[in-house]
PDB file of C-alpha atoms and ligand atoms in Angstrom:
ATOM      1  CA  UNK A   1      90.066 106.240 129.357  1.00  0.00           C
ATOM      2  CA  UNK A   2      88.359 109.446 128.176  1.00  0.00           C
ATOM      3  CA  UNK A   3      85.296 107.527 125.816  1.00  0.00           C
ATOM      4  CA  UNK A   4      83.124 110.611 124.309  1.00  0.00           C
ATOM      5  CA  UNK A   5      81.459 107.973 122.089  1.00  0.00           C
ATOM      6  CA  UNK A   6      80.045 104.492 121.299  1.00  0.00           C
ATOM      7  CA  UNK A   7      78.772 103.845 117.640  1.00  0.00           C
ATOM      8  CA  UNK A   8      76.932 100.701 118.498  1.00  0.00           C
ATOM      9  CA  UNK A   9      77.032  98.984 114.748  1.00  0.00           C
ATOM     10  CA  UNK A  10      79.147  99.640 112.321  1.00  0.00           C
ATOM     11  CA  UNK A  11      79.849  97.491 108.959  1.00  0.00           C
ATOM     12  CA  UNK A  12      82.664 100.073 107.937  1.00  0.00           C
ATOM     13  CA  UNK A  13      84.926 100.533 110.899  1.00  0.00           C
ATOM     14  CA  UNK A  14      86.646  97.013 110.917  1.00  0.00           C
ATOM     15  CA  UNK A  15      87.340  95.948 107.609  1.00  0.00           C
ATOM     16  CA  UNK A  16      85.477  92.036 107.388  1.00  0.00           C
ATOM     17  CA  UNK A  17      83.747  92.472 110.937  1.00  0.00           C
ATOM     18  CA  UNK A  18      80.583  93.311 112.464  1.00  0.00           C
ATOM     19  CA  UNK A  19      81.708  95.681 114.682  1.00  0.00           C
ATOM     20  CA  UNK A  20      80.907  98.975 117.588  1.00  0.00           C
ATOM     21  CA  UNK A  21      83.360 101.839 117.383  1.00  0.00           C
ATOM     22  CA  UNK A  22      84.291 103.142 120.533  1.00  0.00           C
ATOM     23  CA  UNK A  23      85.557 107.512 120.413  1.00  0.00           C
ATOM     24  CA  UNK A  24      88.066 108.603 122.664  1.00  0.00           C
ATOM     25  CA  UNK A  25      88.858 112.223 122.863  1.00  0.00           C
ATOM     26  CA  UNK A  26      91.695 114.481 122.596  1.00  0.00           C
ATOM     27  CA  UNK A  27      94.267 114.540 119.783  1.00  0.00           C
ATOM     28  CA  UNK A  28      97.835 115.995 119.022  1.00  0.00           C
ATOM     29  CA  UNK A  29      97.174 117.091 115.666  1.00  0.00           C
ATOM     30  CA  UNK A  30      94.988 119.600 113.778  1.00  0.00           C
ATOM     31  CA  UNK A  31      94.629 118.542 110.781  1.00  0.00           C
ATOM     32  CA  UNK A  32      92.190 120.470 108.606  1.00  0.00           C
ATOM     33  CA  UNK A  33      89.875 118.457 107.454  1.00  0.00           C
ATOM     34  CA  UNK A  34      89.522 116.252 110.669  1.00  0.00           C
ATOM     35  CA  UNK A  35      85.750 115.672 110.699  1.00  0.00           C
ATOM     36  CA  UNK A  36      85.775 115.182 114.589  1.00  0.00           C
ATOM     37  CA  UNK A  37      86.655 118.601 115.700  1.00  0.00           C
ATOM     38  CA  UNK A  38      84.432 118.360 118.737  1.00  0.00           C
ATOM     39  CA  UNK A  39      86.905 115.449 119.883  1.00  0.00           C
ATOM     40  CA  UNK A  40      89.929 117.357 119.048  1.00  0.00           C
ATOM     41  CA  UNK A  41      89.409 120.422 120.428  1.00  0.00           C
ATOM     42  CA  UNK A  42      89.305 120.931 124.200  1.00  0.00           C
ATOM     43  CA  UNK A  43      86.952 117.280 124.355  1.00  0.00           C
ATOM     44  CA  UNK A  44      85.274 117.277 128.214  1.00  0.00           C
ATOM     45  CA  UNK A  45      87.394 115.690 130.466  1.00  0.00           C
ATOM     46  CA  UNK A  46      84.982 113.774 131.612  1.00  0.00           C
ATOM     47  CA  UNK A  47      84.115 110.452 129.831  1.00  0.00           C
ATOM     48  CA  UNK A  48      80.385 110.280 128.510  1.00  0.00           C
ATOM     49  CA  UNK A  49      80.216 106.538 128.069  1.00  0.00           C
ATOM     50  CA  UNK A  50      81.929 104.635 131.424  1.00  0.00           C
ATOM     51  CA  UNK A  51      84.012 101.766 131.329  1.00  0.00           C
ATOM     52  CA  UNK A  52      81.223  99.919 133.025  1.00  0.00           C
ATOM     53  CA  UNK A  53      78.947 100.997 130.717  1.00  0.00           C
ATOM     54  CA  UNK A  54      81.466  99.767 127.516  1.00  0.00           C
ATOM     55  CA  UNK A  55      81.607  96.340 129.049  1.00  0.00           C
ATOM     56  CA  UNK A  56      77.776  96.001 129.903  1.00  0.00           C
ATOM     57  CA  UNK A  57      77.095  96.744 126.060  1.00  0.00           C
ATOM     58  CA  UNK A  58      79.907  94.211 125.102  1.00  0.00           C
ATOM     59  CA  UNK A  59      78.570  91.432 127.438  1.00  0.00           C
ATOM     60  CA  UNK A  60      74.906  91.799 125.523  1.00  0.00           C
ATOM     61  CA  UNK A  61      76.152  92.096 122.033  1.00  0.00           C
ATOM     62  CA  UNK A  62      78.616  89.058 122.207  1.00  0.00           C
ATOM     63  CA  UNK A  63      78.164  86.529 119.192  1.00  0.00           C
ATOM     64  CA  UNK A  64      76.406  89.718 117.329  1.00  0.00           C
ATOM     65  CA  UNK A  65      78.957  91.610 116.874  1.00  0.00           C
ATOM     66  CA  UNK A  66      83.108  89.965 116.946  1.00  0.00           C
ATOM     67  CA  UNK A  67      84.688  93.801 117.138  1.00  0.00           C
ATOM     68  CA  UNK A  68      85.525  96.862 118.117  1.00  0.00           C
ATOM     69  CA  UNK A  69      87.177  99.369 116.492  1.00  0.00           C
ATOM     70  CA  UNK A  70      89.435 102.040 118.299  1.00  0.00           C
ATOM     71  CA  UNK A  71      89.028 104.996 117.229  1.00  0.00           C
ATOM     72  CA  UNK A  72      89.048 109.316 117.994  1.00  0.00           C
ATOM     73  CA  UNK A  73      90.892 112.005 118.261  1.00  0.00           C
ATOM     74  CA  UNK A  74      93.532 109.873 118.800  1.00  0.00           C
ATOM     75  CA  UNK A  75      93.365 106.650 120.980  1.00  0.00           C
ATOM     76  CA  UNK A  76      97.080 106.313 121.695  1.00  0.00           C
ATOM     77  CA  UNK A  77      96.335 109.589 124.088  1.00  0.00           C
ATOM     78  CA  UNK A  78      94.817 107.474 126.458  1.00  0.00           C
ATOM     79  CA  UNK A  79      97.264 106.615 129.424  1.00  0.00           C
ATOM     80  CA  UNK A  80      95.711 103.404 129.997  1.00  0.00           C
ATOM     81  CA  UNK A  81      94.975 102.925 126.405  1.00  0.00           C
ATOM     82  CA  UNK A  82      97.021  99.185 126.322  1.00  0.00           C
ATOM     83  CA  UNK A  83      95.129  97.953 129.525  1.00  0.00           C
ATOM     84  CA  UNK A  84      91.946  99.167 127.105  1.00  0.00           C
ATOM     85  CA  UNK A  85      93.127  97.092 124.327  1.00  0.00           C
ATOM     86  CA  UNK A  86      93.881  93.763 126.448  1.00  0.00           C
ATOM     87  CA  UNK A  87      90.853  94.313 128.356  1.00  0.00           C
ATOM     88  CA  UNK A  88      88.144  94.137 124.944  1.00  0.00           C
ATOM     89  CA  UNK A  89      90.325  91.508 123.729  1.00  0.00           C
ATOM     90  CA  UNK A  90      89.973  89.491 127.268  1.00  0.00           C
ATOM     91  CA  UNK A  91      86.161  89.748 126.710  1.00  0.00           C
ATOM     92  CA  UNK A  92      86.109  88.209 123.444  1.00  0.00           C
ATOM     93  CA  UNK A  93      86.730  90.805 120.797  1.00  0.00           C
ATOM     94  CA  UNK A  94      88.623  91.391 117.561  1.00  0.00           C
ATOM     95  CA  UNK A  95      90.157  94.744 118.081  1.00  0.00           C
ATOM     96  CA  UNK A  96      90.694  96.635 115.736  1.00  0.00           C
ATOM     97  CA  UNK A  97      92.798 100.475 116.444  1.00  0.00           C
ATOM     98  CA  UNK A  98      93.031 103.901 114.196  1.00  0.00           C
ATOM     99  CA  UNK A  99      96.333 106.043 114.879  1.00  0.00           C
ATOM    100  CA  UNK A 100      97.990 108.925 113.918  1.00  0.00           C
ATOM    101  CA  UNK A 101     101.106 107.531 114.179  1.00  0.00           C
ATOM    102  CA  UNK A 102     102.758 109.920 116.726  1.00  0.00           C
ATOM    103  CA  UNK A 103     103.175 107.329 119.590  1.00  0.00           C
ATOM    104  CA  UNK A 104     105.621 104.617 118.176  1.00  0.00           C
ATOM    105  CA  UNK A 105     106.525 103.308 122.004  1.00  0.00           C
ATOM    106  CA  UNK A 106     102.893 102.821 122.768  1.00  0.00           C
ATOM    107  CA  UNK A 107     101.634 101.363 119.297  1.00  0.00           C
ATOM    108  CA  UNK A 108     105.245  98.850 119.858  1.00  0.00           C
ATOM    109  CA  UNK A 109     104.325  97.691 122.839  1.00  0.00           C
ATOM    110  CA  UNK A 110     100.185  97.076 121.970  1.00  0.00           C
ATOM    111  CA  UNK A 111     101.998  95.091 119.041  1.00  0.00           C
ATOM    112  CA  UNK A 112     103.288  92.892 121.158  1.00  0.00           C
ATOM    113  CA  UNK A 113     100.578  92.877 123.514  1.00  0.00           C
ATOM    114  CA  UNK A 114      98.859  90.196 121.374  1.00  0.00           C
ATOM    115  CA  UNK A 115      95.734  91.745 121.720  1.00  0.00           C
ATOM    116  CA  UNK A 116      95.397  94.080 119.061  1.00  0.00           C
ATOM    117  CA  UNK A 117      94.146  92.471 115.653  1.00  0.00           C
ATOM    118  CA  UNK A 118      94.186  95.154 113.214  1.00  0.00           C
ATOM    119  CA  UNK A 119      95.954  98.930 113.206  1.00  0.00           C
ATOM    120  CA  UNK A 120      95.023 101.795 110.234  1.00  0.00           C
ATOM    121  CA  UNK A 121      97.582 104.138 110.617  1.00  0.00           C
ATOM    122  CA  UNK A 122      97.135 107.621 108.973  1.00  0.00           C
ATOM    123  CA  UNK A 123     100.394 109.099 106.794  1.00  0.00           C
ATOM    124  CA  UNK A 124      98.698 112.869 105.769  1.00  0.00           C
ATOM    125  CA  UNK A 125     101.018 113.611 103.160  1.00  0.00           C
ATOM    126  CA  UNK A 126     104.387 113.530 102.107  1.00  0.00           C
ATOM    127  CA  UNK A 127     106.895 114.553 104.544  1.00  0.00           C
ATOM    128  CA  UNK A 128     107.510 117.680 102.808  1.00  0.00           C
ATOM    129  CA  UNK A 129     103.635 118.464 103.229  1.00  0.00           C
ATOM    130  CA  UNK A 130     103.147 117.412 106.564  1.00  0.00           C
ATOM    131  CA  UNK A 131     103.249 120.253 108.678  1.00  0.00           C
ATOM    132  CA  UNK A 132     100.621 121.948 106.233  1.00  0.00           C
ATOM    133  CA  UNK A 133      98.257 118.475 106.328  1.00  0.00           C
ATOM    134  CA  UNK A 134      98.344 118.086 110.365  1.00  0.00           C
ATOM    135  CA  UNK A 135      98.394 121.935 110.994  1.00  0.00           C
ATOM    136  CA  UNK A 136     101.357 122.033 113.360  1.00  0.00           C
ATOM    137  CA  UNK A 137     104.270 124.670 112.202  1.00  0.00           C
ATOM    138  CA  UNK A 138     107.506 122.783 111.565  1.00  0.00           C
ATOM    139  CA  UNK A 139     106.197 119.704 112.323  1.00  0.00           C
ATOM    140  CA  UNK A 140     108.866 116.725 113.375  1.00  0.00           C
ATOM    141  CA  UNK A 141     107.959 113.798 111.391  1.00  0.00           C
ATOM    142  CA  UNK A 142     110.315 111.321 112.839  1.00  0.00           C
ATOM    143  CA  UNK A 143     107.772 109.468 114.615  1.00  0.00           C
ATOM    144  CA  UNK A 144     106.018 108.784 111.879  1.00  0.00           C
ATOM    145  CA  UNK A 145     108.835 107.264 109.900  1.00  0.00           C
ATOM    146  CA  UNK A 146     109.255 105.076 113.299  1.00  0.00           C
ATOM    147  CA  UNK A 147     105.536 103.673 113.089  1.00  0.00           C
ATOM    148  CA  UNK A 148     105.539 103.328 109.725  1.00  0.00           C
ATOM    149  CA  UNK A 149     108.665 100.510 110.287  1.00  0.00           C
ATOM    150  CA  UNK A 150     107.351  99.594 113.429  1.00  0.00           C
ATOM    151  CA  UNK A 151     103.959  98.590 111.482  1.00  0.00           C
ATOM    152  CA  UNK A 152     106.067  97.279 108.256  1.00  0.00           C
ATOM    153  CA  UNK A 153     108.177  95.091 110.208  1.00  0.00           C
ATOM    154  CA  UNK A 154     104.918  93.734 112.731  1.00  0.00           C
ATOM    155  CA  UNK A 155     103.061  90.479 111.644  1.00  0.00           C
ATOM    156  CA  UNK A 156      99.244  91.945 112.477  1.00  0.00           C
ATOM    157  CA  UNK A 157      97.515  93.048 109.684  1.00  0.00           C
ATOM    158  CA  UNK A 158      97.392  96.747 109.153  1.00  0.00           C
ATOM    159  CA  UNK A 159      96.494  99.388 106.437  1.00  0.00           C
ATOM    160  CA  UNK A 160      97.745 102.786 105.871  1.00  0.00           C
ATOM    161  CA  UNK A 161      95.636 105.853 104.658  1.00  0.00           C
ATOM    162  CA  UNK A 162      95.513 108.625 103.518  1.00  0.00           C
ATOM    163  CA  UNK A 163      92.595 111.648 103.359  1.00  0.00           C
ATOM    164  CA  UNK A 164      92.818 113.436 100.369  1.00  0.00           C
ATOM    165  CA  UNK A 165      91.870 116.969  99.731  1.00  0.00           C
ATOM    166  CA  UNK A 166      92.013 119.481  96.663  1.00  0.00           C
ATOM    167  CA  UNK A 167      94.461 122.298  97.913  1.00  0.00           C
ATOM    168  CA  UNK A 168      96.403 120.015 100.436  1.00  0.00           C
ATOM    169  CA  UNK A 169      97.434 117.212  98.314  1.00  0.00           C
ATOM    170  CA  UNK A 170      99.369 116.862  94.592  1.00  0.00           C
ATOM    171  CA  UNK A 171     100.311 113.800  92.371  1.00  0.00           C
ATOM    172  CA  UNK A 172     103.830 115.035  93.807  1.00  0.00           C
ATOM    173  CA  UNK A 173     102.456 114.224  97.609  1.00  0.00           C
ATOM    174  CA  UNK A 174     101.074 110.632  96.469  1.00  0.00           C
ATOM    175  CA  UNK A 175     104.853 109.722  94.810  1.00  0.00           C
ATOM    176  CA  UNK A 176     105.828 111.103  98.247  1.00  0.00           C
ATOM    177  CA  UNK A 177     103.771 108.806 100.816  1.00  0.00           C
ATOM    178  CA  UNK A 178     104.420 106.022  98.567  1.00  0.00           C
ATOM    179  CA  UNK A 179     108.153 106.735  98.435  1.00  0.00           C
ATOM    180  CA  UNK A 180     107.552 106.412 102.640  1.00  0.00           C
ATOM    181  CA  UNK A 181     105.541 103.004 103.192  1.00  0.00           C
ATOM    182  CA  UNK A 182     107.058 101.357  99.921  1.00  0.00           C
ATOM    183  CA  UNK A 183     106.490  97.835 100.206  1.00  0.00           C
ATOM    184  CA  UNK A 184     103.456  98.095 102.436  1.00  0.00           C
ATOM    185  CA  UNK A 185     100.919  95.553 101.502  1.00  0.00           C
ATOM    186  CA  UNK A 186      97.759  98.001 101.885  1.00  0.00           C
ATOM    187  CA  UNK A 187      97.388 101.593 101.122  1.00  0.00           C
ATOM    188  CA  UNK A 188      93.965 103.316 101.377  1.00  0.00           C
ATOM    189  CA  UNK A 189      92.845 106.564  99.599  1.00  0.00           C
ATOM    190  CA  UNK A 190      89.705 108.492 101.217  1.00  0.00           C
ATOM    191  CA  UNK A 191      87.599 110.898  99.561  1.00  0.00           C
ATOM    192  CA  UNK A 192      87.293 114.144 101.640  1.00  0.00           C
ATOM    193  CA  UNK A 193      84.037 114.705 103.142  1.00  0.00           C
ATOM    194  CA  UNK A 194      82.642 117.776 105.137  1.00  0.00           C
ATOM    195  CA  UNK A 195      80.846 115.749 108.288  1.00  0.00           C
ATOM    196  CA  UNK A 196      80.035 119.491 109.184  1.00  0.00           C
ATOM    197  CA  UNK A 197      82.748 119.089 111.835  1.00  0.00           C
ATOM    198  CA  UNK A 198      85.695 120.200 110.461  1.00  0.00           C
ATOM    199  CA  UNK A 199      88.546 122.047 112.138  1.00  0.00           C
ATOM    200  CA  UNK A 200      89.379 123.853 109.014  1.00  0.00           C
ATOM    201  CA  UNK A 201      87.369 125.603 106.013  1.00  0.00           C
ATOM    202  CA  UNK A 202      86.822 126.147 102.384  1.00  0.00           C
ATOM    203  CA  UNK A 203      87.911 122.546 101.549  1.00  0.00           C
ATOM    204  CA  UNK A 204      86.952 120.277  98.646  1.00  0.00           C
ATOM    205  CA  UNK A 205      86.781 116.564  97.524  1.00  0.00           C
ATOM    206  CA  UNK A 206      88.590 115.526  94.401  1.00  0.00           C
ATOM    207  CA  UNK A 207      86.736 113.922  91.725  1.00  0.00           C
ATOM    208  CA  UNK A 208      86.654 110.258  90.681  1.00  0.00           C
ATOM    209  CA  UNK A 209      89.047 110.528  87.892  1.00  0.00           C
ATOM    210  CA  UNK A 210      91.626 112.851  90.000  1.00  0.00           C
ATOM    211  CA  UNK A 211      91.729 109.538  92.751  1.00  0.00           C
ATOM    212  CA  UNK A 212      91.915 106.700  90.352  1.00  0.00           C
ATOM    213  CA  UNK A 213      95.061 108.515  89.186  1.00  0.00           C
ATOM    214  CA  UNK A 214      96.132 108.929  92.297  1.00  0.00           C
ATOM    215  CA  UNK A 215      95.362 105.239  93.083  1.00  0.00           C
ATOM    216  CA  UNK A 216      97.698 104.703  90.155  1.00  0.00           C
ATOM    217  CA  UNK A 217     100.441 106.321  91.326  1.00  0.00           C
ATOM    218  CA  UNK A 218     100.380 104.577  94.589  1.00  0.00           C
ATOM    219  CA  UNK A 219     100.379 101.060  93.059  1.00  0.00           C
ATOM    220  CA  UNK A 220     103.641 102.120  92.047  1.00  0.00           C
ATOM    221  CA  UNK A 221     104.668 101.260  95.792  1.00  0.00           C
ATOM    222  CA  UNK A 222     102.519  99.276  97.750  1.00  0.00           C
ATOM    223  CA  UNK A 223     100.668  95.330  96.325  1.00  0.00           C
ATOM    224  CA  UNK A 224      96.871  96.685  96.743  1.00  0.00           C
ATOM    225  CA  UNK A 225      95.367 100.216  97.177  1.00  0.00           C
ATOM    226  CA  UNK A 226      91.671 100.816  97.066  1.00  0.00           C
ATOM    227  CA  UNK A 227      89.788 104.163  96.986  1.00  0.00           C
ATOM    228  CA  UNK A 228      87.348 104.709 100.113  1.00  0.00           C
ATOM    229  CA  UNK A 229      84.326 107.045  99.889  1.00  0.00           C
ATOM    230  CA  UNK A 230      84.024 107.813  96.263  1.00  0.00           C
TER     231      UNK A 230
HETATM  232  S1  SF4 B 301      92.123 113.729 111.549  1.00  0.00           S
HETATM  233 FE1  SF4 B 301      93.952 114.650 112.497  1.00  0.00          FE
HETATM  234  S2  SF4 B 301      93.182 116.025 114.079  1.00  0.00           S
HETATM  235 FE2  SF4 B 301      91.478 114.657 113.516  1.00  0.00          FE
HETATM  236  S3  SF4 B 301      91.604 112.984 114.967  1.00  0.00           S
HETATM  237 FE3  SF4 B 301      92.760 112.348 113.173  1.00  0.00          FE
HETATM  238  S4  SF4 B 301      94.875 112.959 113.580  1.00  0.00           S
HETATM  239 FE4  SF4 B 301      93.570 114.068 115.049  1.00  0.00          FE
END
């Protein structure tokens, strides 16, 4: 595992849980208003929080915190990524994982692991948009369609989401993503926000009444969907 971070509280990460949020690096996209460039782009190889390390901290905090959340770049990177999972579930913990989708086979099999607890999946845009919201030319969106299902069709609770950001998305890409996870039980909608580690530039936040429309649009498709970072 390539950790480049440990967030050692966090009452956000893990929806209902007192949590830490472990960072691992390296990620297939480049989407523009990633705010962990430094995780994306060429991350150093070498881990700067060791396995050891992870589990020390874990042993201390148990019965203060209940879980971790899995987050980066993109954690489904990792080659031992599902030996990760089993292993912070083995020692106690709710785990919760972020993805970006691209690694159906891996996020099926963690699935059926048993020891994940909760997956946020990320659909950028519509498909038509994609390539323009992940920053890959021509981009082949069939593997998202396939974790979309896969996640759909799986009995552990999961969310979808979606970063929004004046210039990248329309009502048109919201009817779009909606279209693509209809019947989901849980879309979120986050406000852009520049962490000052962006990969692109120039971008903007919409304002409150632009996302409550767009929240209304997506109710169209999925039973709840609730506006993050207003
Ligand atoms: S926002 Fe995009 S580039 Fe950044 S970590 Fe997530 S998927 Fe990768």
């Amino acid at each position: 595992m390539n950790i480049q971070g440990l967030q050692k509280l966090t009452l956000l990460d893990y929806p209902g849980k007192t949590a830490c949020t472990v960072f691992t690096g390296g990620c297939d996209l480049r989407c523009p208003f990633c705010h962990n460039s430094s995780l994306v782009i060429n991350p150093p190889h070498e881990s700067a929080v060791s396995l050891d390390e992870l589990l020390s901290f874990l042993n201390k905090r148990r019965g203060v915190l209940d879980g971790v959340a899995i987050t980066g770049g993109e954690p489904l990177m990792q080659p031992d990524i599902e030996d990760f999972i089993c292993l912070i579930k083995e020692n106690g913990y709710s785990v919760k994982l972020d993805t970006n989708g691209t690694y159906p086979r891996k996020l099926s099999n963690i699935l059926k692991s048993g020891c994940v607890d909760y997956i946020a999946m990320d659909v950028k845009s519509s498909k038509e948009n994609y390539s323009q919201c992940v920053g890959i030319k021509n981009y082949d969106i069939s593997k998202i369609s396939e974790s979309i299902e896969i996640l759909k069709n799986s009995p552990v609770d999961y969310e979808f989401r979606t970063t929004v950001v004046k210039g990248l998305h329309t009502d048109s890409d919201i009817e779009g993503i909606g279209e693509w996870i209809k019947g989901a039980k849980r879309h979120f909608l986050q406000g852009f926000k520049d962490s000052g580690d962006l990969i692109g530039f120039g971008l903007e936040a919409f304002n409150k009444e632009t996302m409550l429309g767009f929240r209304d649009i997506m109710l169209r498709y999925v039973s709840e969907c609730e506006i993050r970072g207003l």
